[in-house]
Every structure is written in structure tokens, then in C-alpha cells.
PDB file of C-alpha atoms in Angstrom:
ATOM      1  CA  UNK I 177      -4.815  12.131  50.711  1.00 56.00           C
ATOM      2  CA  UNK I 178      -3.036  10.557  47.755  1.00 65.00           C
ATOM      3  CA  UNK I 179      -1.329  12.531  45.066  1.00 62.00           C
ATOM      4  CA  UNK I 180      -2.666  11.489  41.712  1.00 69.00           C
ATOM      5  CA  UNK I 181       0.084  11.050  39.191  1.00 63.00           C
ATOM      6  CA  UNK I 182      -0.706  11.362  35.519  1.00 62.00           C
ATOM      7  CA  UNK I 183       1.856   9.691  33.378  1.00 72.00           C
ATOM      8  CA  UNK I 184       3.284  12.006  30.776  1.00 73.00           C
ATOM      9  CA  UNK I 185       2.062   9.786  27.940  1.00 76.00           C
ATOM     10  CA  UNK I 186      -1.516  10.127  29.176  1.00 77.00           C
ATOM     11  CA  UNK I 187      -1.486  13.897  29.608  1.00 80.00           C
ATOM     12  CA  UNK I 188      -4.330  15.466  27.588  1.00 85.00           C
ATOM     13  CA  UNK I 189      -2.082  17.435  25.250  1.00 87.00           C
ATOM     14  CA  UNK I 190      -0.128  14.297  24.293  1.00 88.00           C
ATOM     15  CA  UNK I 191      -3.303  12.296  23.771  1.00 89.00           C
ATOM     16  CA  UNK I 192      -4.597  15.046  21.493  1.00 94.00           C
ATOM     17  CA  UNK I 193      -1.306  15.112  19.564  1.00 94.00           C
ATOM     18  CA  UNK I 194      -1.386  11.327  19.106  1.00 93.00           C
ATOM     19  CA  UNK I 195      -4.932  11.487  17.777  1.00 96.00           C
ATOM     20  CA  UNK I 196      -3.949  14.217  15.327  1.00 97.00           C
ATOM     21  CA  UNK I 197      -0.922  12.207  14.214  1.00 97.00           C
ATOM     22  CA  UNK I 198      -3.090   9.140  13.575  1.00 97.00           C
ATOM     23  CA  UNK I 199      -5.508  11.215  11.499  1.00 98.00           C
ATOM     24  CA  UNK I 200      -2.665  12.746   9.462  1.00 98.00           C
ATOM     25  CA  UNK I 201      -1.046   9.339   8.872  1.00 98.00           C
ATOM     26  CA  UNK I 202      -4.364   7.838   7.778  1.00 98.00           C
ATOM     27  CA  UNK I 203      -4.973  10.738   5.369  1.00 98.00           C
ATOM     28  CA  UNK I 204      -1.485  10.386   3.886  1.00 98.00           C
ATOM     29  CA  UNK I 205      -1.929   6.641   3.521  1.00 98.00           C
ATOM     30  CA  UNK I 206      -5.262   7.093   1.739  1.00 98.00           C
ATOM     31  CA  UNK I 207      -3.814   9.776  -0.565  1.00 98.00           C
ATOM     32  CA  UNK I 208      -0.743   7.683  -1.382  1.00 98.00           C
ATOM     33  CA  UNK I 209      -2.883   4.597  -1.989  1.00 97.00           C
ATOM     34  CA  UNK I 210      -5.207   6.507  -4.291  1.00 96.00           C
ATOM     35  CA  UNK I 211      -2.301   7.905  -6.294  1.00 97.00           C
ATOM     36  CA  UNK I 212      -0.766   4.433  -6.540  1.00 97.00           C
ATOM     37  CA  UNK I 213      -4.033   2.943  -7.800  1.00 96.00           C
ATOM     38  CA  UNK I 214      -4.368   5.642 -10.465  1.00 95.00           C
ATOM     39  CA  UNK I 215      -0.751   5.184 -11.594  1.00 95.00           C
ATOM     40  CA  UNK I 216      -1.070   1.391 -11.778  1.00 95.00           C
ATOM     41  CA  UNK I 217      -4.334   1.663 -13.702  1.00 94.00           C
ATOM     42  CA  UNK I 218      -2.787   4.019 -16.243  1.00 92.00           C
ATOM     43  CA  UNK I 219       0.271   1.816 -16.755  1.00 92.00           C
ATOM     44  CA  UNK I 220      -1.888  -1.321 -17.136  1.00 91.00           C
ATOM     45  CA  UNK I 221      -4.064   0.437 -19.698  1.00 91.00           C
ATOM     46  CA  UNK I 222      -0.971   1.578 -21.572  1.00 89.00           C
ATOM     47  CA  UNK I 223       0.385  -1.976 -21.655  1.00 88.00           C
ATOM     48  CA  UNK I 224      -2.921  -3.327 -22.976  1.00 89.00           C
ATOM     49  CA  UNK I 225      -3.148  -0.677 -25.703  1.00 87.00           C
ATOM     50  CA  UNK I 226       0.451  -1.353 -26.755  1.00 87.00           C
ATOM     51  CA  UNK I 227      -0.228  -5.081 -26.903  1.00 88.00           C
ATOM     52  CA  UNK I 228      -3.419  -4.576 -28.934  1.00 89.00           C
ATOM     53  CA  UNK I 229      -1.620  -2.250 -31.362  1.00 89.00           C
ATOM     54  CA  UNK I 230       1.060  -4.895 -31.855  1.00 89.00           C
ATOM     55  CA  UNK I 231      -1.529  -7.612 -32.460  1.00 92.00           C
ATOM     56  CA  UNK I 232      -3.462  -5.513 -34.955  1.00 91.00           C
ATOM     57  CA  UNK I 233      -0.282  -4.639 -36.857  1.00 91.00           C
ATOM     58  CA  UNK I 234       0.641  -8.307 -37.000  1.00 93.00           C
ATOM     59  CA  UNK I 235      -2.875  -9.278 -38.167  1.00 92.00           C
ATOM     60  CA  UNK I 236      -2.835  -6.694 -40.979  1.00 92.00           C
ATOM     61  CA  UNK I 237       0.604  -7.855 -42.135  1.00 93.00           C
ATOM     62  CA  UNK I 238      -0.468 -11.506 -42.023  1.00 93.00           C
ATOM     63  CA  UNK I 239      -3.632 -10.752 -44.021  1.00 92.00           C
ATOM     64  CA  UNK I 240      -1.650  -8.792 -46.625  1.00 91.00           C
ATOM     65  CA  UNK I 241       0.789 -11.682 -47.058  1.00 92.00           C
ATOM     66  CA  UNK I 242      -2.114 -14.049 -47.708  1.00 91.00           C
ATOM     67  CA  UNK I 243      -3.850 -11.583 -50.037  1.00 89.00           C
ATOM     68  CA  UNK I 244      -6.905 -11.334 -47.811  1.00 87.00           C
ATOM     69  CA  UNK I 245      -6.568  -7.696 -46.763  1.00 83.00           C
ATOM     70  CA  UNK I 246      -9.408  -5.825 -48.453  1.00 83.00           C
ATOM     71  CA  UNK I 247      -8.960  -2.373 -46.867  1.00 80.00           C
ATOM     72  CA  UNK I 248      -6.648  -0.721 -49.366  1.00 70.00           C
TER      73      UNK I 248
END
């Protein structure tokens, strides 16, 4: 009769712990990725709004210099 040897890395409690660790890491990765996407979207929107404000200010000034600004 042979003694069956279970390697420590394949013991059920360690397999269960590895599965739980993979699930936790995946959840953290998804949460971090979602937060990063939201932050990048907000900063891109802010940059676009700032650029549009600058363009509109320049356009109003240019129209006033030419005497074509009728909104006063």
C-alpha cells in the first residue's frame, strides 16, 4: 500500500485561499480601473471646457476689434 502524499501547495485550504486571493485581486483591479477611467474622463472634460472657454474669449475679442460684435 502506497502512502499518498499531497503537496502542501495542493492542500484544499491553500487552494481555497488562492482562489479567494484571485477574486480579491480581480475586484481591486476592476475598482481601480473604474476609478481611473472616471478620473481621466473628468480631467479630459475639464481640458476641453478650458480650451473652449479660451477660444470663445478670443473670438469675442477678435470680433470686438473688427467692430462685428453685436451682443452689447
